Structure formats: structure tokens, C-alpha cells
């Protein structure tokens, strides 16, 4: 018997390419959700175990490490996506100078952490910063392998890879709860051991990639006569990748600086309150990050170079979807935080509810700014993005310095909203400057 059209399932009517894309996004979303839940419960367990003051010390120290870590590799992971999107297999010629570049920048970032721990950090943060030093290597390894998996469009492997660190950190937090004698230093040791394991697991894959063992997707089979004879210099790599590195370095300053400034201007307890709220926001921001950074970015580079019609279609649909979903998520955050925060983190962290009520405004703003920034991909655009991120980081720092002494943790929340709004405005102005005026 022949099946009629009505017998065909709704899923069966969807084109195969769409089904593949939906499947990949679903897997990444599920992994992102799991990672967010793990990070959320890690913070909850650490907060309950350590209390506001000690948790604030740990969170601000980890934020300091996170701000310095992007100096290792200095933007090369996202720059690889642009190189391979434009050059295809020929971009392998950039791998050798990349290795030399990564070695130098990683040594620099580690040296900066050590120097700051001895010279600039307060006495109570000295040992925590040194214990957290290997986290730099873990963040470096994670970003490099993530870029490789995106280029190969191995979304299932990427999903598993991105769960490794949050899952392991949650186990550390559980161990701290089970052993009363353990404190923030034990948490720092646990986080560092995880980072060393991630780095060791990444090393064989990175070694194979540096020898040309990448399975590039979307550019046809590997050319038989592919040559690396014209390997660019490190200086040329720096001249083209510096903007990616500056953006990667400025973003954690833009996002994490409020926690650090709260510690220095208002004490560990206030930093602990804001650290919890920022951790919740970080989990929420994984939604647009998953769609654009982990699924679409390598494709957007390819479409921007070879299929502009598809590029702009995705841009328009993505902007609408991101803003709408951001409004919904922000509203849900306001609704659930008053009863969820005390249950998960304890009554000591009830002030987090007021902070989240302010930061919820940032959700649709960040979702839309992520979509808007997706139109700014090439080297010229990246220079503007550095300007935008740098300007917004300065705005956040100045706002924090002015508002924290008066409004304490709520001042840091307000400064964050101001910074996110300025970043969205800068990204929108950049998109209009580079695209709308030239196509008008």
C-alpha cells in the first residue's frame, strides 16, 4: 500500500539539512543546559559550604584568573574559525606560527598571575590565586579544542567536551560538602587538578591538529597537493589576530570586573553575593553562546565569504528569535528567583534576589547584542568590536567605582546593566556603519 502525503510525519517533511541542524543545536543546547545546571549547583554547594565572605574571596580570585586567561592564545581560537572559513584547507599554513604564538602568550599570562599575586593582590587572596594558576591552562585547552571541533562540525563531541569542566567542578563541590575540614583552598586545588586533566586530554588532539590532522568540514576533501611551505610569520599572525585577542581579553574584564571591584571596594561578603548572581547570569548567557559561538560561528564565516544571502537571512531571523527568547527568560528569572534562591543557596544569600531582579534587564539586551555582533566577523569588523568592548569595559569600571561606594552590591548590578546597554548600542552602530550604509 502506498502511503499518502498525510501519512508522512511532520519530522519527515523537514528537509534533511534542517533536521541535521536542529539535531546538532538540540544536542548543544542539552549539553549547555546540563553544564549550566552543573555550574549552578557547584556555586550553590560552594556558597553553602564557604559562606558569603569566604565564597566572595574564592569567586573574586577565580574571576581574576578568568580575566587573565584569555591572554593565553590571545584570540587565536576564534581567529582560526575566520581563517578556515575564508581559506579552507589552505589555512593549515597558519598552524605552525600559531603554536609559537600560543607558547609565548601562555607564558606571559601565567607570569602576570604570579606577579599580581605577589605585588597587587591583598594578603588573603595570595595563596588562592597561586593555587588557581593551572586554571589558565584548562581554559586555554578548552577553547582550542572547542574551535577544532567546530571546524570539524563534530557537535556531539563538542557537547561532551563542554560538559567536562562543569561536571568535574561539581564533583569537587560535592566533596567539599562531604568533608567538613575542606575550605576554599581545597576548592582551588580541586579546580586546578581538573584544569590539568583537561589540558593533558587536549594535548594529543592539539599535537595531531598542528601536524595537519584536522578533519575540516564544508570545504570538500583535503587537497592532495596541500603544501605548508608558505607558512606565515608569527609577526604576520599577530598583525591579523590581535583584534580577536583584544576582544577575548576585554570580555572577561567587562563581565567579571564588578565582582573583583566589590571585593576591593566593599569586602568579600558583597563580592560573594554578586558572584552568585553573576553565576546565574553566566548560565543564562550560555543560551546565545551555544547558538552563535558553538554552532553558527564557523558557518557564519563561511557564509559571509561565499553565501551572503544565507548569511543575512540567518542574521535577521536570529536577531528576532534572540530578543524574544531573552524577554521570556528575563521574565522567568524575575518570577522564580524570590523562592528559588533561598532554597538553593540558603537564607544568607537572600540579597541575591534583588540583584537578579536588576540583572534580569540584561538578558534580552545580551541576547540581542550577541545576534547583532554576529554580523561583525572580519578583521576590520573585529577592530571595531575591540573598540566597542573596550569602551563598554571602561564604562562598567567607571560606573562601578562611582556606584559601589554608595549603593554597594546594587551599584555593581546597575553598572552591569549600563555596560550591557552600551555594548548593545555600540554593536548596533557598528552593524549599521559597516553594512546598512554601504548597501543603501
Tab-separated table of C-alpha atoms in Angstrom:
chain	number	residue	atom	x	y	z
A	1	UNK	CA	0.000	0.000	0.000
A	2	UNK	CA	1.307	3.458	-0.910
A	3	UNK	CA	1.449	5.999	1.882
A	4	UNK	CA	-0.338	9.265	1.321
A	5	UNK	CA	1.224	12.627	1.986
A	6	UNK	CA	-0.784	12.925	5.193
A	7	UNK	CA	0.846	9.738	6.481
A	8	UNK	CA	4.284	11.320	6.388
A	9	UNK	CA	5.288	12.567	9.810
A	10	UNK	CA	5.919	16.243	10.408
A	11	UNK	CA	9.567	15.481	11.088
A	12	UNK	CA	9.815	13.592	7.818
A	13	UNK	CA	8.668	16.652	5.894
A	14	UNK	CA	11.529	18.769	7.237
A	15	UNK	CA	14.496	18.909	4.816
A	16	UNK	CA	17.417	16.720	5.829
A	17	UNK	CA	19.780	19.680	6.218
A	18	UNK	CA	17.311	21.321	8.607
A	19	UNK	CA	16.905	18.105	10.591
A	20	UNK	CA	20.685	17.836	10.904
A	21	UNK	CA	20.958	21.452	12.088
A	22	UNK	CA	18.096	21.078	14.573
A	23	UNK	CA	19.644	17.876	15.900
A	24	UNK	CA	23.042	19.500	16.363
A	25	UNK	CA	21.575	22.577	18.073
A	26	UNK	CA	19.441	20.357	20.308
A	27	UNK	CA	22.461	18.353	21.433
A	28	UNK	CA	24.454	21.511	22.117
A	29	UNK	CA	21.518	23.071	23.942
A	30	UNK	CA	21.063	19.981	26.104
A	31	UNK	CA	24.781	19.953	26.903
A	32	UNK	CA	24.666	23.676	27.614
A	33	UNK	CA	21.669	23.241	29.902
A	34	UNK	CA	23.397	20.416	31.750
A	35	UNK	CA	26.573	22.470	32.021
A	36	UNK	CA	24.594	25.441	33.330
A	37	UNK	CA	22.828	23.255	35.901
A	38	UNK	CA	26.166	21.787	37.000
A	39	UNK	CA	27.756	25.235	37.302
A	40	UNK	CA	24.684	26.481	39.173
A	41	UNK	CA	24.764	23.671	41.723
A	42	UNK	CA	28.533	23.975	42.046
A	43	UNK	CA	28.076	27.586	43.094
A	44	UNK	CA	25.209	26.661	45.391
A	45	UNK	CA	27.247	23.981	47.169
A	46	UNK	CA	30.323	26.195	47.460
A	47	UNK	CA	28.244	29.100	48.752
A	48	UNK	CA	26.575	26.952	51.399
A	49	UNK	CA	29.892	25.424	52.400
A	50	UNK	CA	32.031	28.569	52.494
A	51	UNK	CA	29.581	31.328	53.424
A	52	UNK	CA	29.385	34.810	51.820
A	53	UNK	CA	32.825	36.095	52.911
A	54	UNK	CA	34.962	33.057	52.052
A	55	UNK	CA	32.947	32.373	48.897
A	56	UNK	CA	33.466	36.002	47.889
A	57	UNK	CA	37.225	35.555	48.282
A	58	UNK	CA	37.167	32.407	46.140
A	59	UNK	CA	34.831	33.880	43.492
A	60	UNK	CA	36.823	37.103	43.134
A	61	UNK	CA	40.094	35.150	42.851
A	62	UNK	CA	38.616	32.862	40.209
A	63	UNK	CA	37.284	35.932	38.377
A	64	UNK	CA	40.806	37.403	38.364
A	65	UNK	CA	42.188	34.217	36.813
A	66	UNK	CA	39.364	34.190	34.265
A	67	UNK	CA	40.173	37.750	33.236
A	68	UNK	CA	43.843	36.928	32.624
A	69	UNK	CA	43.332	33.506	30.991
A	70	UNK	CA	42.331	34.831	27.511
A	71	UNK	CA	45.850	36.250	27.134
A	72	UNK	CA	46.904	32.624	26.601
A	73	UNK	CA	46.331	32.074	22.861
A	74	UNK	CA	45.172	35.714	22.683
A	75	UNK	CA	42.193	35.240	20.368
A	76	UNK	CA	43.587	32.500	18.146
A	77	UNK	CA	40.682	30.033	18.669
A	78	UNK	CA	38.055	32.394	17.169
A	79	UNK	CA	40.549	33.615	14.573
A	80	UNK	CA	41.026	30.032	13.364
A	81	UNK	CA	37.299	29.957	12.556
A	82	UNK	CA	37.672	33.036	10.378
A	83	UNK	CA	40.825	31.725	8.669
A	84	UNK	CA	39.360	28.339	7.800
A	85	UNK	CA	36.041	29.885	6.815
A	86	UNK	CA	37.798	32.002	4.172
A	87	UNK	CA	40.844	29.904	3.158
A	88	UNK	CA	39.538	26.390	3.714
A	89	UNK	CA	42.294	23.753	3.789
A	90	UNK	CA	44.950	26.326	2.937
A	91	UNK	CA	44.545	27.765	6.451
A	92	UNK	CA	46.640	24.842	7.742
A	93	UNK	CA	49.644	27.023	6.898
A	94	UNK	CA	48.818	29.175	9.936
A	95	UNK	CA	49.142	26.323	12.459
A	96	UNK	CA	52.938	26.389	12.939
A	97	UNK	CA	53.127	30.115	13.760
A	98	UNK	CA	50.037	29.575	15.934
A	99	UNK	CA	51.938	27.079	18.074
A	100	UNK	CA	54.815	29.509	18.644
A	101	UNK	CA	52.355	32.305	19.369
A	102	UNK	CA	50.406	30.208	21.888
A	103	UNK	CA	53.575	29.218	23.734
A	104	UNK	CA	54.695	32.820	24.233
A	105	UNK	CA	51.276	34.206	25.170
A	106	UNK	CA	50.628	31.408	27.679
A	107	UNK	CA	53.918	32.025	29.469
A	108	UNK	CA	53.050	35.730	29.602
A	109	UNK	CA	49.619	35.123	31.120
A	110	UNK	CA	50.993	32.762	33.785
A	111	UNK	CA	53.684	35.288	34.661
A	112	UNK	CA	51.103	38.047	35.080
A	113	UNK	CA	49.064	35.981	37.542
A	114	UNK	CA	52.167	35.192	39.609
A	115	UNK	CA	53.295	38.823	39.568
A	116	UNK	CA	49.856	40.109	40.602
A	117	UNK	CA	49.581	37.572	43.431
A	118	UNK	CA	52.830	38.875	44.950
A	119	UNK	CA	52.566	42.583	44.115
A	120	UNK	CA	48.949	43.685	43.756
A	121	UNK	CA	46.689	41.128	45.414
A	122	UNK	CA	45.618	41.504	49.065
A	123	UNK	CA	47.158	39.027	51.528
A	124	UNK	CA	44.032	36.866	51.808
A	125	UNK	CA	43.964	36.275	48.027
A	126	UNK	CA	47.674	35.481	47.564
A	127	UNK	CA	47.577	31.708	48.094
A	128	UNK	CA	44.214	31.228	46.333
A	129	UNK	CA	45.498	32.935	43.172
A	130	UNK	CA	48.617	30.773	43.069
A	131	UNK	CA	46.619	27.599	43.660
A	132	UNK	CA	44.252	28.533	40.813
A	133	UNK	CA	47.114	29.164	38.362
A	134	UNK	CA	46.560	25.916	36.347
A	135	UNK	CA	43.030	27.098	35.538
A	136	UNK	CA	44.684	29.252	32.836
A	137	UNK	CA	45.871	26.074	31.088
A	138	UNK	CA	42.453	24.465	31.370
A	139	UNK	CA	40.700	27.456	29.812
A	140	UNK	CA	43.299	27.549	27.025
A	141	UNK	CA	42.936	23.842	26.224
A	142	UNK	CA	39.151	24.036	26.321
A	143	UNK	CA	38.979	26.954	23.879
A	144	UNK	CA	41.465	25.437	21.410
A	145	UNK	CA	39.726	22.053	21.258
A	146	UNK	CA	36.320	23.704	21.039
A	147	UNK	CA	37.425	25.625	17.946
A	148	UNK	CA	38.814	22.462	16.383
A	149	UNK	CA	35.559	20.585	16.963
A	150	UNK	CA	33.538	23.466	15.497
A	151	UNK	CA	35.672	23.461	12.359
A	152	UNK	CA	35.085	19.722	12.056
A	153	UNK	CA	31.380	20.288	12.927
A	154	UNK	CA	31.544	17.439	15.431
A	155	UNK	CA	28.726	18.783	17.542
A	156	UNK	CA	28.239	15.680	19.700
A	157	UNK	CA	31.916	15.624	20.648
A	158	UNK	CA	31.762	19.371	21.334
A	159	UNK	CA	28.779	18.820	23.616
A	160	UNK	CA	30.670	16.200	25.636
A	161	UNK	CA	33.796	18.352	25.752
A	162	UNK	CA	31.953	21.368	27.129
A	163	UNK	CA	30.455	19.242	29.932
A	164	UNK	CA	33.811	18.002	31.214
A	165	UNK	CA	34.857	21.027	33.258
A	166	UNK	CA	31.500	21.933	34.897
A	167	UNK	CA	30.803	18.279	35.678
A	168	UNK	CA	34.172	17.804	37.344
A	169	UNK	CA	33.877	21.056	39.289
A	170	UNK	CA	30.523	19.954	40.652
A	171	UNK	CA	32.175	16.791	41.973
A	172	UNK	CA	34.731	18.978	43.760
A	173	UNK	CA	31.917	20.973	45.353
A	174	UNK	CA	30.186	17.760	46.478
A	175	UNK	CA	33.451	16.540	48.015
A	176	UNK	CA	33.790	19.815	49.947
A	177	UNK	CA	30.303	19.358	51.371
A	178	UNK	CA	31.089	15.812	52.471
A	179	UNK	CA	34.391	16.658	54.186
A	180	UNK	CA	33.921	19.354	56.862
A	181	UNK	CA	37.634	20.187	57.142
A	182	UNK	CA	37.957	21.317	53.500
A	183	UNK	CA	37.867	25.047	52.692
A	184	UNK	CA	38.335	27.473	49.776
A	185	UNK	CA	41.955	26.390	49.318
A	186	UNK	CA	40.804	22.814	48.811
A	187	UNK	CA	38.304	24.081	46.227
A	188	UNK	CA	41.115	25.913	44.424
A	189	UNK	CA	43.252	22.750	44.388
A	190	UNK	CA	40.320	20.743	43.009
A	191	UNK	CA	39.609	23.255	40.240
A	192	UNK	CA	43.294	23.287	39.298
A	193	UNK	CA	43.563	19.494	39.132
A	194	UNK	CA	40.568	19.447	36.786
A	195	UNK	CA	42.245	22.028	34.574
A	196	UNK	CA	45.439	19.979	34.396
A	197	UNK	CA	43.460	16.881	33.377
A	198	UNK	CA	41.644	18.872	30.653
A	199	UNK	CA	44.990	20.176	29.367
A	200	UNK	CA	46.500	16.671	29.267
A	201	UNK	CA	43.469	15.277	27.415
A	202	UNK	CA	43.669	18.108	24.883
A	203	UNK	CA	47.395	17.723	24.211
A	204	UNK	CA	47.250	14.696	21.830
A	205	UNK	CA	44.437	16.287	19.789
A	206	UNK	CA	46.295	19.586	19.542
A	207	UNK	CA	49.510	17.818	18.533
A	208	UNK	CA	47.643	15.978	15.755
A	209	UNK	CA	45.999	19.195	14.586
A	210	UNK	CA	49.318	21.041	14.448
A	211	UNK	CA	50.561	18.280	12.139
A	212	UNK	CA	47.608	18.783	9.791
A	213	UNK	CA	45.330	16.152	11.262
A	214	UNK	CA	42.175	18.262	11.185
A	215	UNK	CA	39.019	16.920	9.518
A	216	UNK	CA	37.757	20.200	8.101
A	217	UNK	CA	34.053	20.239	7.239
A	218	UNK	CA	32.323	22.213	4.497
A	219	UNK	CA	35.333	22.719	2.194
A	220	UNK	CA	35.436	19.447	0.296
A	221	UNK	CA	38.081	16.727	0.593
A	222	UNK	CA	41.608	17.535	1.634
A	223	UNK	CA	43.691	18.547	-1.436
A	224	UNK	CA	46.376	16.044	-2.359
A	225	UNK	CA	48.926	18.751	-3.138
A	226	UNK	CA	48.342	20.771	0.034
A	227	UNK	CA	51.613	22.483	0.994
A	228	UNK	CA	52.759	24.273	4.147
A	229	UNK	CA	55.789	25.830	2.502
A	230	UNK	CA	54.320	29.348	2.723
A	231	UNK	CA	53.875	29.318	6.490
A	232	UNK	CA	53.355	32.925	7.665
A	233	UNK	CA	55.497	34.506	10.359
A	234	UNK	CA	54.385	34.984	13.949
A	235	UNK	CA	54.522	38.747	13.360
A	236	UNK	CA	52.048	38.450	10.485
A	237	UNK	CA	49.790	36.250	12.595
A	238	UNK	CA	49.875	38.833	15.377
A	239	UNK	CA	49.087	41.665	12.965
A	240	UNK	CA	45.901	39.907	11.847
A	241	UNK	CA	44.784	38.188	15.067
A	242	UNK	CA	45.387	40.926	17.651
A	243	UNK	CA	41.820	42.234	17.414
A	244	UNK	CA	40.410	38.785	18.230
A	245	UNK	CA	42.796	38.577	21.166
A	246	UNK	CA	41.880	42.009	22.469
A	247	UNK	CA	38.171	41.200	22.342
A	248	UNK	CA	38.753	37.865	24.089
A	249	UNK	CA	40.771	39.671	26.777
A	250	UNK	CA	38.376	42.583	27.228
A	251	UNK	CA	35.215	40.485	27.545
A	252	UNK	CA	36.026	38.829	30.905
A	253	UNK	CA	37.122	42.236	32.203
A	254	UNK	CA	33.798	43.662	31.050
A	255	UNK	CA	31.845	40.764	32.589
A	256	UNK	CA	33.816	39.876	35.740
A	257	UNK	CA	35.282	43.182	36.905
A	258	UNK	CA	32.291	44.032	39.123
A	259	UNK	CA	32.963	41.023	41.367
A	260	UNK	CA	36.630	41.952	41.733
A	261	UNK	CA	35.900	45.639	42.409
A	262	UNK	CA	33.288	44.708	45.009
A	263	UNK	CA	35.949	42.769	46.919
A	264	UNK	CA	38.358	45.700	46.866
A	265	UNK	CA	35.776	48.460	47.477
A	266	UNK	CA	33.179	46.746	49.684
A	267	UNK	CA	34.540	43.468	51.074
A	268	UNK	CA	34.366	39.729	50.438
A	269	UNK	CA	30.746	39.300	51.541
A	270	UNK	CA	29.377	41.730	48.939
A	271	UNK	CA	31.565	40.097	46.304
A	272	UNK	CA	30.103	36.734	47.294
A	273	UNK	CA	26.523	37.989	46.866
A	274	UNK	CA	27.266	39.440	43.452
A	275	UNK	CA	29.306	36.371	42.462
A	276	UNK	CA	26.249	34.157	42.943
A	277	UNK	CA	24.071	36.479	40.848
A	278	UNK	CA	26.699	36.695	38.132
A	279	UNK	CA	26.994	32.911	38.092
A	280	UNK	CA	23.264	32.660	37.394
A	281	UNK	CA	23.603	35.186	34.568
A	282	UNK	CA	26.583	33.297	33.164
A	283	UNK	CA	24.452	30.160	32.977
A	284	UNK	CA	21.687	32.056	31.162
A	285	UNK	CA	24.129	33.630	28.715
A	286	UNK	CA	25.155	30.142	27.616
A	287	UNK	CA	21.957	30.057	25.533
A	288	UNK	CA	23.042	32.616	22.891
A	289	UNK	CA	26.640	31.445	23.242
A	290	UNK	CA	25.592	27.932	22.279
A	291	UNK	CA	23.718	29.084	19.182
A	292	UNK	CA	26.274	31.596	17.881
A	293	UNK	CA	29.689	30.588	19.217
A	294	UNK	CA	29.378	26.799	19.300
A	295	UNK	CA	27.061	26.138	16.349
A	296	UNK	CA	26.802	29.067	13.936
A	297	UNK	CA	30.152	30.882	14.110
A	298	UNK	CA	32.177	28.692	11.743
A	299	UNK	CA	29.194	28.605	9.356
A	300	UNK	CA	28.738	32.381	9.520
A	301	UNK	CA	32.366	32.874	8.493
A	302	UNK	CA	31.821	30.527	5.545
A	303	UNK	CA	28.514	32.107	4.502
A	304	UNK	CA	29.891	35.648	4.838
A	305	UNK	CA	32.604	34.712	2.338
A	306	UNK	CA	30.589	32.509	-0.036
A	307	UNK	CA	26.786	32.907	0.508
A	308	UNK	CA	25.730	36.408	1.592
A	309	UNK	CA	22.002	35.806	1.044
A	310	UNK	CA	22.001	32.944	3.525
A	311	UNK	CA	24.169	34.961	5.920
A	312	UNK	CA	21.671	37.840	6.134
A	313	UNK	CA	18.658	35.543	6.347
A	314	UNK	CA	20.152	33.841	9.384
A	315	UNK	CA	21.084	37.226	10.851
A	316	UNK	CA	17.534	38.626	10.645
A	317	UNK	CA	15.816	35.516	11.952
A	318	UNK	CA	18.401	35.120	14.700
A	319	UNK	CA	18.001	38.690	15.952
A	320	UNK	CA	14.222	38.344	16.278
A	321	UNK	CA	14.462	34.946	17.970
A	322	UNK	CA	17.191	36.039	20.376
A	323	UNK	CA	15.370	39.162	21.574
A	324	UNK	CA	12.045	37.358	22.030
A	325	UNK	CA	13.628	34.486	23.936
A	326	UNK	CA	15.631	36.964	26.039
A	327	UNK	CA	12.456	38.735	27.158
A	328	UNK	CA	10.887	35.415	28.157
A	329	UNK	CA	13.973	34.189	30.030
A	330	UNK	CA	14.370	37.521	31.854
A	331	UNK	CA	10.737	37.453	32.967
A	332	UNK	CA	11.086	33.875	34.204
A	333	UNK	CA	14.224	34.839	36.139
A	334	UNK	CA	12.366	37.618	37.963
A	335	UNK	CA	9.488	35.283	38.735
A	336	UNK	CA	11.389	32.276	40.107
A	337	UNK	CA	14.370	33.836	41.885
A	338	UNK	CA	12.494	35.015	45.066
A	339	UNK	CA	11.655	31.450	46.103
A	340	UNK	CA	14.423	29.525	44.324
A	341	UNK	CA	17.482	31.439	45.590
A	342	UNK	CA	16.871	30.891	49.352
A	343	UNK	CA	16.134	27.205	48.767
A	344	UNK	CA	19.288	26.548	46.755
A	345	UNK	CA	21.815	28.948	48.276
A	346	UNK	CA	20.408	29.469	51.756
A	347	UNK	CA	18.929	32.440	53.615
A	348	UNK	CA	22.345	34.096	53.898
A	349	UNK	CA	22.186	34.746	50.153
A	350	UNK	CA	18.643	36.197	50.013
A	351	UNK	CA	20.067	39.617	48.866
A	352	UNK	CA	20.907	37.847	45.600
A	353	UNK	CA	17.182	38.072	44.702
A	354	UNK	CA	17.277	41.884	44.460
A	355	UNK	CA	20.471	41.764	42.423
A	356	UNK	CA	18.939	39.277	39.966
A	357	UNK	CA	15.849	41.479	39.600
A	358	UNK	CA	18.113	44.226	38.259
A	359	UNK	CA	20.349	41.938	36.203
A	360	UNK	CA	17.276	40.356	34.539
A	361	UNK	CA	17.108	43.506	32.402
A	362	UNK	CA	20.419	42.417	30.876
A	363	UNK	CA	19.028	39.138	29.493
A	364	UNK	CA	17.199	40.447	26.369
A	365	UNK	CA	19.935	43.062	25.936
A	366	UNK	CA	22.691	40.420	25.890
A	367	UNK	CA	20.707	38.031	23.676
A	368	UNK	CA	20.145	40.771	21.086
A	369	UNK	CA	23.708	42.115	21.251
A	370	UNK	CA	25.055	38.587	20.600
A	371	UNK	CA	22.898	38.329	17.483
A	372	UNK	CA	23.838	41.843	16.343
A	373	UNK	CA	27.555	41.172	16.812
A	374	UNK	CA	27.282	38.126	14.528
A	375	UNK	CA	27.312	40.497	11.538
A	376	UNK	CA	30.772	41.778	12.511
A	377	UNK	CA	33.157	38.975	11.589
A	378	UNK	CA	36.183	40.030	9.541
A	379	UNK	CA	39.392	41.772	10.607
A	380	UNK	CA	38.043	45.285	10.010
A	381	UNK	CA	34.889	44.477	11.958
A	382	UNK	CA	36.920	42.939	14.775
A	383	UNK	CA	38.867	46.149	15.242
A	384	UNK	CA	35.571	47.947	15.777
A	385	UNK	CA	34.419	45.203	18.173
A	386	UNK	CA	37.569	45.770	20.208
A	387	UNK	CA	36.711	49.468	20.383
A	388	UNK	CA	33.142	48.627	21.405
A	389	UNK	CA	34.178	46.116	24.060
A	390	UNK	CA	36.933	48.390	25.381
A	391	UNK	CA	34.561	51.356	25.617
A	392	UNK	CA	31.939	49.264	27.398
A	393	UNK	CA	34.553	47.850	29.791
A	394	UNK	CA	35.649	51.376	30.708
A	395	UNK	CA	32.012	52.357	31.223
A	396	UNK	CA	31.485	49.359	33.532
A	397	UNK	CA	34.636	50.123	35.552
A	398	UNK	CA	33.807	53.825	35.958
A	399	UNK	CA	30.179	53.036	36.825
A	400	UNK	CA	31.288	50.523	39.450
A	401	UNK	CA	33.770	52.920	41.034
A	402	UNK	CA	31.077	55.613	41.242
A	403	UNK	CA	28.148	53.431	42.343
A	404	UNK	CA	29.615	50.726	44.617
A	405	UNK	CA	30.650	53.098	47.454
A	406	UNK	CA	27.081	54.485	47.547
A	407	UNK	CA	24.821	51.562	46.619
A	408	UNK	CA	27.150	48.620	47.353
A	409	UNK	CA	26.133	45.395	45.538
A	410	UNK	CA	23.137	47.070	43.879
A	411	UNK	CA	25.521	49.652	42.460
A	412	UNK	CA	27.501	46.847	40.813
A	413	UNK	CA	24.256	45.464	39.372
A	414	UNK	CA	23.317	48.860	37.960
A	415	UNK	CA	26.805	49.266	36.498
A	416	UNK	CA	26.412	45.906	34.754
A	417	UNK	CA	23.117	46.987	33.161
A	418	UNK	CA	24.721	50.224	31.994
A	419	UNK	CA	27.628	48.295	30.481
A	420	UNK	CA	25.419	45.766	28.678
A	421	UNK	CA	23.281	48.568	27.243
A	422	UNK	CA	26.330	50.448	25.987
A	423	UNK	CA	27.675	47.263	24.359
A	424	UNK	CA	24.391	46.636	22.517
A	425	UNK	CA	24.334	50.249	21.298
A	426	UNK	CA	27.934	50.025	20.085
A	427	UNK	CA	27.292	46.735	18.255
A	428	UNK	CA	24.174	48.154	16.587
A	429	UNK	CA	26.003	51.288	15.460
A	430	UNK	CA	28.823	49.139	14.108
A	431	UNK	CA	26.439	46.928	12.133
A	432	UNK	CA	24.782	49.976	10.567
A	433	UNK	CA	28.144	51.579	9.764
A	434	UNK	CA	29.668	48.543	8.085
A	435	UNK	CA	26.605	47.127	6.348
A	436	UNK	CA	23.444	49.232	6.174
A	437	UNK	CA	25.068	52.415	4.840
A	438	UNK	CA	27.099	50.542	2.235
A	439	UNK	CA	24.102	48.619	0.905
A	440	UNK	CA	21.772	51.648	0.907
